[in-house]
PDB file of C-alpha atoms in Angstrom:
ATOM      1  CA  MET A  23      14.385  22.177  -1.659  1.00  0.00           C
ATOM      2  CA  LEU A  24      12.097  22.143  -4.724  1.00  0.00           C
ATOM      3  CA  LEU A  25      13.459  18.528  -5.767  1.00  0.00           C
ATOM      4  CA  HIS A  26      12.512  17.516  -1.954  1.00  0.00           C
ATOM      5  CA  SER A  27       9.061  18.980  -2.204  1.00  0.00           C
ATOM      6  CA  PHE A  28       8.568  17.035  -5.315  1.00  0.00           C
ATOM      7  CA  LEU A  29       9.815  13.704  -3.919  1.00  0.00           C
ATOM      8  CA  LEU A  30       7.563  14.381  -0.748  1.00  0.00           C
ATOM      9  CA  ALA A  31       4.611  14.789  -2.860  1.00  0.00           C
ATOM     10  CA  LEU A  32       5.459  11.749  -5.058  1.00  0.00           C
ATOM     11  CA  VAL A  33       6.132   9.413  -2.030  1.00  0.00           C
ATOM     12  CA  VAL A  34       2.817  10.506  -0.180  1.00  0.00           C
ATOM     13  CA  PHE A  35       0.847   9.785  -3.392  1.00  0.00           C
ATOM     14  CA  ILE A  36       2.201   6.383  -3.627  1.00  0.00           C
ATOM     15  CA  ALA A  37       1.910   5.736   0.155  1.00  0.00           C
ATOM     16  CA  ALA A  38      -1.972   7.094  -0.067  1.00  0.00           C
ATOM     17  CA  ILE A  39      -2.600   4.569  -2.765  1.00  0.00           C
ATOM     18  CA  THR A  40      -0.787   1.748  -0.898  1.00  0.00           C
ATOM     19  CA  GLN A  41      -2.922   2.401   2.328  1.00  0.00           C
ATOM     20  CA  SER A  42      -6.184   2.881   0.720  1.00  0.00           C
ATOM     21  CA  THR A  43      -6.175  -0.295  -1.045  1.00  0.00           C
ATOM     22  CA  SER A  44      -4.097  -2.795   1.146  1.00  0.00           C
ATOM     23  CA  GLY A  45      -5.513  -1.215   4.481  1.00  0.00           C
ATOM     24  CA  PHE A  46      -2.094  -0.122   5.761  1.00  0.00           C
ATOM     25  CA  GLY A  47       1.397   0.808   4.626  1.00  0.00           C
ATOM     26  CA  PHE A  48       1.400   4.858   4.295  1.00  0.00           C
ATOM     27  CA  GLY A  49       3.583   4.862   7.211  1.00  0.00           C
ATOM     28  CA  ILE A  50       5.873   2.143   6.096  1.00  0.00           C
ATOM     29  CA  VAL A  51       6.507   3.693   2.476  1.00  0.00           C
ATOM     30  CA  PHE A  52       6.681   7.391   3.949  1.00  0.00           C
ATOM     31  CA  MET A  53       8.992   6.409   6.602  1.00  0.00           C
ATOM     32  CA  ALA A  54      11.436   4.250   4.160  1.00  0.00           C
ATOM     33  CA  VAL A  55      12.117   7.486   2.139  1.00  0.00           C
ATOM     34  CA  ILE A  56      11.298  10.735   3.514  1.00  0.00           C
ATOM     35  CA  PRO A  57      13.723  10.398   6.813  1.00  0.00           C
ATOM     36  CA  LEU A  58      16.615  10.400   4.172  1.00  0.00           C
ATOM     37  CA  PHE A  59      16.237  14.241   3.666  1.00  0.00           C
ATOM     38  CA  TRP A  60      14.005  14.999   6.722  1.00  0.00           C
ATOM     39  CA  PRO A  61      14.629  14.955  10.551  1.00  0.00           C
ATOM     40  CA  TYR A  62      13.206  11.629  11.686  1.00  0.00           C
ATOM     41  CA  LYS A  63      10.956  13.011  14.554  1.00  0.00           C
ATOM     42  CA  GLU A  64       9.372  15.536  12.122  1.00  0.00           C
ATOM     43  CA  CYS A  65       8.895  12.684   9.582  1.00  0.00           C
ATOM     44  CA  THR A  66       7.016  10.650  12.110  1.00  0.00           C
ATOM     45  CA  VAL A  67       4.369  13.538  13.077  1.00  0.00           C
ATOM     46  CA  LEU A  68       4.026  14.581   9.225  1.00  0.00           C
ATOM     47  CA  SER A  69       3.228  11.056   8.483  1.00  0.00           C
ATOM     48  CA  MET A  70       0.777  10.903  11.305  1.00  0.00           C
ATOM     49  CA  ILE A  71      -1.126  14.054  10.301  1.00  0.00           C
ATOM     50  CA  THR A  72      -1.190  13.092   6.554  1.00  0.00           C
ATOM     51  CA  CYS A  73      -2.375   9.806   7.513  1.00  0.00           C
ATOM     52  CA  LEU A  74      -5.113  11.089   9.719  1.00  0.00           C
ATOM     53  CA  PHE A  75      -6.539  13.241   6.590  1.00  0.00           C
ATOM     54  CA  LEU A  76      -6.465   9.826   4.353  1.00  0.00           C
ATOM     55  CA  GLN A  77      -8.300   8.038   7.018  1.00  0.00           C
ATOM     56  CA  ILE A  78     -11.139  10.769   7.447  1.00  0.00           C
ATOM     57  CA  ILE A  79     -11.459  10.681   3.589  1.00  0.00           C
ATOM     58  CA  THR A  80     -11.754   6.867   3.334  1.00  0.00           C
ATOM     59  CA  ILE A  81     -14.382   6.847   6.466  1.00  0.00           C
ATOM     60  CA  ILE A  82     -16.603   9.616   4.599  1.00  0.00           C
ATOM     61  CA  ARG A  83     -16.583   7.627   1.363  1.00  0.00           C
ATOM     62  CA  LEU A  84     -17.105   4.075   3.142  1.00  0.00           C
ATOM     63  CA  HIS A  85     -18.875   4.883   6.305  1.00  0.00           C
ATOM     64  CA  LYS A  86     -21.738   2.529   5.605  1.00  0.00           C
ATOM     65  CA  HIS A  87     -19.401  -0.553   5.819  1.00  0.00           C
ATOM     66  CA  ILE A  88     -17.991   0.220   9.121  1.00  0.00           C
ATOM     67  CA  LYS A  89     -17.988  -2.557  11.789  1.00  0.00           C
ATOM     68  CA  TRP A  90     -18.017  -0.342  14.908  1.00  0.00           C
ATOM     69  CA  ARG A  91     -17.870  -3.247  17.334  1.00  0.00           C
ATOM     70  CA  MET A  92     -14.674  -4.460  15.787  1.00  0.00           C
ATOM     71  CA  VAL A  93     -13.083  -0.947  16.183  1.00  0.00           C
ATOM     72  CA  ILE A  94     -13.879   0.033  19.996  1.00  0.00           C
ATOM     73  CA  PHE A  95     -11.497  -2.625  21.879  1.00  0.00           C
ATOM     74  CA  PRO A  96      -8.760  -2.464  19.723  1.00  0.00           C
ATOM     75  CA  ALA A  97      -8.590   1.262  19.952  1.00  0.00           C
ATOM     76  CA  ILE A  98      -8.579   1.082  23.785  1.00  0.00           C
ATOM     77  CA  GLY A  99      -5.502  -1.231  23.677  1.00  0.00           C
ATOM     78  CA  ALA A 100      -3.943   0.998  21.147  1.00  0.00           C
ATOM     79  CA  PHE A 101      -4.172   4.156  23.268  1.00  0.00           C
ATOM     80  CA  ILE A 102      -2.190   2.459  26.057  1.00  0.00           C
ATOM     81  CA  GLY A 103       0.360   1.153  23.528  1.00  0.00           C
ATOM     82  CA  THR A 104       0.833   4.439  21.713  1.00  0.00           C
ATOM     83  CA  PHE A 105       1.391   6.306  24.809  1.00  0.00           C
ATOM     84  CA  ILE A 106       4.205   3.846  25.880  1.00  0.00           C
ATOM     85  CA  GLY A 107       5.636   3.715  22.338  1.00  0.00           C
ATOM     86  CA  VAL A 108       5.732   7.562  21.960  1.00  0.00           C
ATOM     87  CA  HIS A 109       7.760   8.123  25.067  1.00  0.00           C
ATOM     88  CA  LEU A 110      10.140   5.233  24.329  1.00  0.00           C
ATOM     89  CA  MET A 111      10.855   6.583  20.837  1.00  0.00           C
ATOM     90  CA  ILE A 112      12.531   9.848  22.371  1.00  0.00           C
ATOM     91  CA  ASN A 113      15.373   7.710  23.675  1.00  0.00           C
ATOM     92  CA  ILE A 114      15.990   4.784  21.270  1.00  0.00           C
ATOM     93  CA  ASN A 115      18.686   4.753  18.602  1.00  0.00           C
ATOM     94  CA  PRO A 116      17.437   5.029  15.072  1.00  0.00           C
ATOM     95  CA  ARG A 117      19.593   2.018  13.786  1.00  0.00           C
ATOM     96  CA  LEU A 118      18.083  -0.065  16.720  1.00  0.00           C
ATOM     97  CA  MET A 119      14.400   1.080  15.801  1.00  0.00           C
ATOM     98  CA  ASN A 120      15.111   0.141  12.115  1.00  0.00           C
ATOM     99  CA  LEU A 121      16.461  -3.401  13.137  1.00  0.00           C
ATOM    100  CA  ILE A 122      13.457  -4.172  15.265  1.00  0.00           C
ATOM    101  CA  LEU A 123      10.848  -3.029  12.837  1.00  0.00           C
ATOM    102  CA  GLY A 124      12.596  -4.851  10.105  1.00  0.00           C
ATOM    103  CA  LEU A 125      12.503  -8.170  12.170  1.00  0.00           C
ATOM    104  CA  PHE A 126       9.146  -7.721  13.227  1.00  0.00           C
ATOM    105  CA  LEU A 127       7.753  -6.949   9.619  1.00  0.00           C
ATOM    106  CA  TRP A 128       9.433 -10.231   8.114  1.00  0.00           C
ATOM    107  CA  ALA A 129       8.281 -12.338  11.093  1.00  0.00           C
ATOM    108  CA  LEU A 130       4.658 -10.964  10.679  1.00  0.00           C
ATOM    109  CA  ALA A 131       4.830 -11.415   6.819  1.00  0.00           C
ATOM    110  CA  ILE A 132       5.993 -14.797   7.341  1.00  0.00           C
ATOM    111  CA  TYR A 133       3.325 -15.697   9.785  1.00  0.00           C
ATOM    112  CA  MET A 134       0.554 -14.327   7.282  1.00  0.00           C
ATOM    113  CA  ILE A 135       1.827 -16.145   4.185  1.00  0.00           C
ATOM    114  CA  PHE A 136       2.591 -19.562   5.912  1.00  0.00           C
ATOM    115  CA  ILE A 137       0.694 -19.851   9.240  1.00  0.00           C
ATOM    116  CA  SER A 138      -2.323 -17.718   9.375  1.00  0.00           C
ATOM    117  CA  LYS A 139      -4.432 -19.867   7.160  1.00  0.00           C
ATOM    118  CA  ARG A 140      -4.092 -22.800   9.609  1.00  0.00           C
ATOM    119  CA  VAL A 141      -4.500 -20.360  12.868  1.00  0.00           C
ATOM    120  CA  HIS A 142      -7.738 -18.454  12.845  1.00  0.00           C
ATOM    121  CA  LEU A 143      -7.639 -15.638  15.122  1.00  0.00           C
ATOM    122  CA  LYS A 144     -10.640 -15.721  17.472  1.00  0.00           C
ATOM    123  CA  GLN A 145     -12.785 -12.505  17.355  1.00  0.00           C
ATOM    124  CA  GLY A 146     -13.181 -11.397  21.012  1.00  0.00           C
ATOM    125  CA  VAL A 147     -12.071  -8.835  23.481  1.00  0.00           C
ATOM    126  CA  PRO A 148      -8.883 -10.295  24.713  1.00  0.00           C
ATOM    127  CA  THR A 149      -7.700 -10.544  21.003  1.00  0.00           C
ATOM    128  CA  GLU A 150      -8.562  -7.177  20.208  1.00  0.00           C
ATOM    129  CA  LEU A 151      -7.084  -5.501  23.114  1.00  0.00           C
ATOM    130  CA  SER A 152      -3.668  -7.502  22.659  1.00  0.00           C
ATOM    131  CA  MET A 153      -3.666  -6.632  18.904  1.00  0.00           C
ATOM    132  CA  GLY A 154      -4.644  -3.079  19.410  1.00  0.00           C
ATOM    133  CA  PHE A 155      -1.973  -2.752  22.218  1.00  0.00           C
ATOM    134  CA  ILE A 156       0.550  -4.032  19.770  1.00  0.00           C
ATOM    135  CA  GLY A 157      -0.369  -1.887  16.925  1.00  0.00           C
ATOM    136  CA  GLY A 158      -0.466   1.123  19.000  1.00  0.00           C
ATOM    137  CA  PHE A 159       3.041   0.565  20.575  1.00  0.00           C
ATOM    138  CA  MET A 160       4.375   0.217  16.834  1.00  0.00           C
ATOM    139  CA  SER A 161       2.779   3.037  15.891  1.00  0.00           C
ATOM    140  CA  GLY A 162       4.021   5.246  18.431  1.00  0.00           C
ATOM    141  CA  MET A 163       7.404   4.074  18.145  1.00  0.00           C
ATOM    142  CA  PHE A 164       7.840   3.689  14.458  1.00  0.00           C
ATOM    143  CA  ALA A 165       4.704   5.461  12.829  1.00  0.00           C
ATOM    144  CA  VAL A 166       4.092   2.111  11.638  1.00  0.00           C
ATOM    145  CA  GLY A 167       1.172   0.537  13.509  1.00  0.00           C
ATOM    146  CA  GLY A 168      -0.721  -1.354  10.734  1.00  0.00           C
ATOM    147  CA  PRO A 169       0.606  -4.786  10.479  1.00  0.00           C
ATOM    148  CA  PRO A 170      -0.904  -6.327  13.631  1.00  0.00           C
ATOM    149  CA  MET A 171      -4.310  -5.019  13.026  1.00  0.00           C
ATOM    150  CA  VAL A 172      -3.913  -6.263   9.323  1.00  0.00           C
ATOM    151  CA  ALA A 173      -3.276  -9.636  10.703  1.00  0.00           C
ATOM    152  CA  TYR A 174      -6.431  -9.532  12.778  1.00  0.00           C
ATOM    153  CA  TYR A 175      -9.079  -7.968  10.436  1.00  0.00           C
ATOM    154  CA  ASP A 176      -7.596 -10.136   7.614  1.00  0.00           C
ATOM    155  CA  SER A 177      -8.562 -13.164   9.613  1.00  0.00           C
ATOM    156  CA  VAL A 178     -12.247 -12.116  10.697  1.00  0.00           C
ATOM    157  CA  ILE A 179     -13.342  -9.990   7.679  1.00  0.00           C
ATOM    158  CA  ASP A 180     -13.840 -11.277   4.002  1.00  0.00           C
ATOM    159  CA  GLU A 181     -15.327  -8.199   2.371  1.00  0.00           C
ATOM    160  CA  PRO A 182     -12.807  -5.537   1.009  1.00  0.00           C
ATOM    161  CA  LEU A 183     -15.037  -2.518   1.548  1.00  0.00           C
ATOM    162  CA  THR A 184     -15.775  -3.580   5.197  1.00  0.00           C
ATOM    163  CA  TYR A 185     -12.027  -4.287   5.795  1.00  0.00           C
ATOM    164  CA  GLN A 186     -11.097  -1.189   4.520  1.00  0.00           C
ATOM    165  CA  ALA A 187     -13.712   1.123   6.238  1.00  0.00           C
ATOM    166  CA  THR A 188     -13.224  -0.784   9.612  1.00  0.00           C
ATOM    167  CA  ILE A 189      -9.388  -0.730   9.706  1.00  0.00           C
ATOM    168  CA  GLN A 190      -9.114   2.931   8.688  1.00  0.00           C
ATOM    169  CA  THR A 191     -11.759   3.768  11.547  1.00  0.00           C
ATOM    170  CA  TYR A 192      -9.530   2.036  13.979  1.00  0.00           C
ATOM    171  CA  PHE A 193      -6.295   3.876  12.591  1.00  0.00           C
ATOM    172  CA  MET A 194      -8.040   7.142  12.738  1.00  0.00           C
ATOM    173  CA  LEU A 195      -8.795   6.832  16.573  1.00  0.00           C
ATOM    174  CA  THR A 196      -5.064   5.643  17.149  1.00  0.00           C
ATOM    175  CA  THR A 197      -3.699   8.319  14.938  1.00  0.00           C
ATOM    176  CA  LEU A 198      -5.565  11.072  17.000  1.00  0.00           C
ATOM    177  CA  SER A 199      -4.086   9.503  20.151  1.00  0.00           C
ATOM    178  CA  ASN A 200      -0.687   9.491  18.616  1.00  0.00           C
ATOM    179  CA  ILE A 201      -0.647  13.073  17.399  1.00  0.00           C
ATOM    180  CA  PHE A 202      -1.981  14.120  20.880  1.00  0.00           C
ATOM    181  CA  ASN A 203       0.867  12.225  22.583  1.00  0.00           C
ATOM    182  CA  ASN A 204       3.405  13.749  20.186  1.00  0.00           C
ATOM    183  CA  PHE A 205       2.121  17.383  21.039  1.00  0.00           C
ATOM    184  CA  LEU A 206       2.546  16.572  24.661  1.00  0.00           C
ATOM    185  CA  CYS A 207       6.219  15.642  23.752  1.00  0.00           C
ATOM    186  CA  GLY A 208       6.804  18.930  21.897  1.00  0.00           C
ATOM    187  CA  ASN A 209       7.138  17.026  18.480  1.00  0.00           C
ATOM    188  CA  VAL A 210       4.315  18.955  16.669  1.00  0.00           C
ATOM    189  CA  THR A 211       5.943  22.477  15.548  1.00  0.00           C
ATOM    190  CA  ALA A 212       5.176  25.239  13.076  1.00  0.00           C
ATOM    191  CA  LYS A 213       7.852  23.699  10.949  1.00  0.00           C
ATOM    192  CA  LEU A 214       5.676  21.256   9.752  1.00  0.00           C
ATOM    193  CA  ILE A 215       3.056  23.648   8.046  1.00  0.00           C
ATOM    194  CA  THR A 216       4.679  24.162   4.801  1.00  0.00           C
ATOM    195  CA  PRO A 217       5.460  20.441   4.187  1.00  0.00           C
ATOM    196  CA  LEU A 218       1.927  19.601   5.529  1.00  0.00           C
ATOM    197  CA  CYS A 219       0.384  21.742   2.620  1.00  0.00           C
ATOM    198  CA  ILE A 220       2.295  19.489   0.028  1.00  0.00           C
ATOM    199  CA  THR A 221       1.290  16.108   1.781  1.00  0.00           C
ATOM    200  CA  LEU A 222      -2.223  16.915   2.250  1.00  0.00           C
ATOM    201  CA  ILE A 223      -3.065  17.787  -1.456  1.00  0.00           C
ATOM    202  CA  SER A 224      -0.963  14.695  -2.657  1.00  0.00           C
ATOM    203  CA  CYS A 225      -2.719  12.446  -0.201  1.00  0.00           C
ATOM    204  CA  LEU A 226      -6.048  13.445  -1.451  1.00  0.00           C
ATOM    205  CA  LEU A 227      -5.195  12.609  -4.888  1.00  0.00           C
ATOM    206  CA  GLY A 228      -3.725   9.254  -3.959  1.00  0.00           C
ATOM    207  CA  THR A 229      -6.605   8.340  -1.589  1.00  0.00           C
ATOM    208  CA  LEU A 230      -9.098   8.892  -4.310  1.00  0.00           C
ATOM    209  CA  VAL A 231      -7.214   6.699  -6.776  1.00  0.00           C
ATOM    210  CA  GLY A 232      -6.745   4.092  -4.136  1.00  0.00           C
ATOM    211  CA  ILE A 233     -10.631   3.891  -3.353  1.00  0.00           C
ATOM    212  CA  LYS A 234     -11.497   3.574  -7.061  1.00  0.00           C
ATOM    213  CA  ILE A 235      -8.778   0.396  -7.168  1.00  0.00           C
ATOM    214  CA  LEU A 236     -10.540  -1.005  -4.096  1.00  0.00           C
ATOM    215  CA  HIS A 237     -13.958  -1.207  -5.712  1.00  0.00           C
ATOM    216  CA  LYS A 238     -12.670  -3.332  -8.373  1.00  0.00           C
ATOM    217  CA  VAL A 239     -10.341  -5.970  -6.344  1.00  0.00           C
ATOM    218  CA  SER A 240     -11.004  -9.147  -4.210  1.00  0.00           C
ATOM    219  CA  MET A 241      -9.815  -9.541  -0.760  1.00  0.00           C
ATOM    220  CA  GLN A 242      -7.244 -12.147  -2.108  1.00  0.00           C
ATOM    221  CA  VAL A 243      -5.406  -9.368  -3.989  1.00  0.00           C
ATOM    222  CA  ILE A 244      -5.719  -7.181  -1.118  1.00  0.00           C
ATOM    223  CA  ARG A 245      -4.007  -9.760   1.078  1.00  0.00           C
ATOM    224  CA  LYS A 246      -1.009 -10.239  -1.555  1.00  0.00           C
ATOM    225  CA  LEU A 247      -0.479  -6.434  -1.641  1.00  0.00           C
ATOM    226  CA  ALA A 248      -0.363  -6.326   2.082  1.00  0.00           C
ATOM    227  CA  TYR A 249       2.268  -9.289   2.327  1.00  0.00           C
ATOM    228  CA  THR A 250       4.288  -7.655  -0.425  1.00  0.00           C
ATOM    229  CA  VAL A 251       4.351  -4.189   1.547  1.00  0.00           C
ATOM    230  CA  MET A 252       5.420  -6.066   4.671  1.00  0.00           C
ATOM    231  CA  ILE A 253       8.368  -7.872   3.011  1.00  0.00           C
ATOM    232  CA  CYS A 254       9.710  -5.120   1.108  1.00  0.00           C
ATOM    233  CA  ALA A 255       9.383  -2.651   4.124  1.00  0.00           C
ATOM    234  CA  GLY A 256      10.999  -5.172   6.411  1.00  0.00           C
ATOM    235  CA  THR A 257      13.840  -5.699   4.164  1.00  0.00           C
ATOM    236  CA  TYR A 258      14.629  -2.087   3.640  1.00  0.00           C
ATOM    237  CA  ASP A 259      14.641  -1.361   7.472  1.00  0.00           C
ATOM    238  CA  LEU A 260      17.012  -4.301   7.887  1.00  0.00           C
ATOM    239  CA  ILE A 261      19.458  -3.040   5.243  1.00  0.00           C
ATOM    240  CA  LYS A 262      19.280   0.473   6.823  1.00  0.00           C
ATOM    241  CA  ALA A 263      19.945  -0.978  10.375  1.00  0.00           C
ATOM    242  CA  ILE A 264      22.910  -3.243   9.017  1.00  0.00           C
ATOM    243  CA  PHE A 265      24.514  -1.282   6.433  1.00  0.00           C
ATOM    244  CA  LEU A 266      23.578   2.288   6.359  1.00  0.00           C
TER     245      LEU A 266
END
């Protein structure tokens, strides 16, 4: 149990640094490791609540850089997608979920590396609603809703602090919706209190380290980090789906 607690704290610390620099990745890193020794559904809720804490910290530190106009419509789309994703998650085989997620992350990484420079996503309500819906659905189903919104915000924002502040504000709204839907489904239980005490402290430390790094890097570095996280996570999920 002590070893599990140490691993939980370490994984959350790394996940918090990843998200607070690249804009996403907490759920990917967390869900790649913690379900190995914790029930999947409990891991999903634990990831969401801890990530909400990270988002609040980031928003407090970077609130002056938030582009509110670019948050509202993606959040509306995400609320709908999250509701559907959470309720589908209850009945889908975990191996199938890993396969779908792995294929999606690889496809999105290939798009962002080789195609996105030639295809500029147009900023507007239809695009924002669509990307928000896809992100919300993935968040509800896999606790990994970041990649679609990374693709969108990466296309329309060129300043690292604005990118980070805006995307974490969006994530905060969708995470609140996600936690509420999990509460309705009975997935939020008292068993999460003890691990939450560990994850919140570790998350705070990782987030503060990540924000310090963010002030020193360019948007190009952030993009490369985001692509790397997607490819590694996609590969891991495919291996789990096929061989484990």
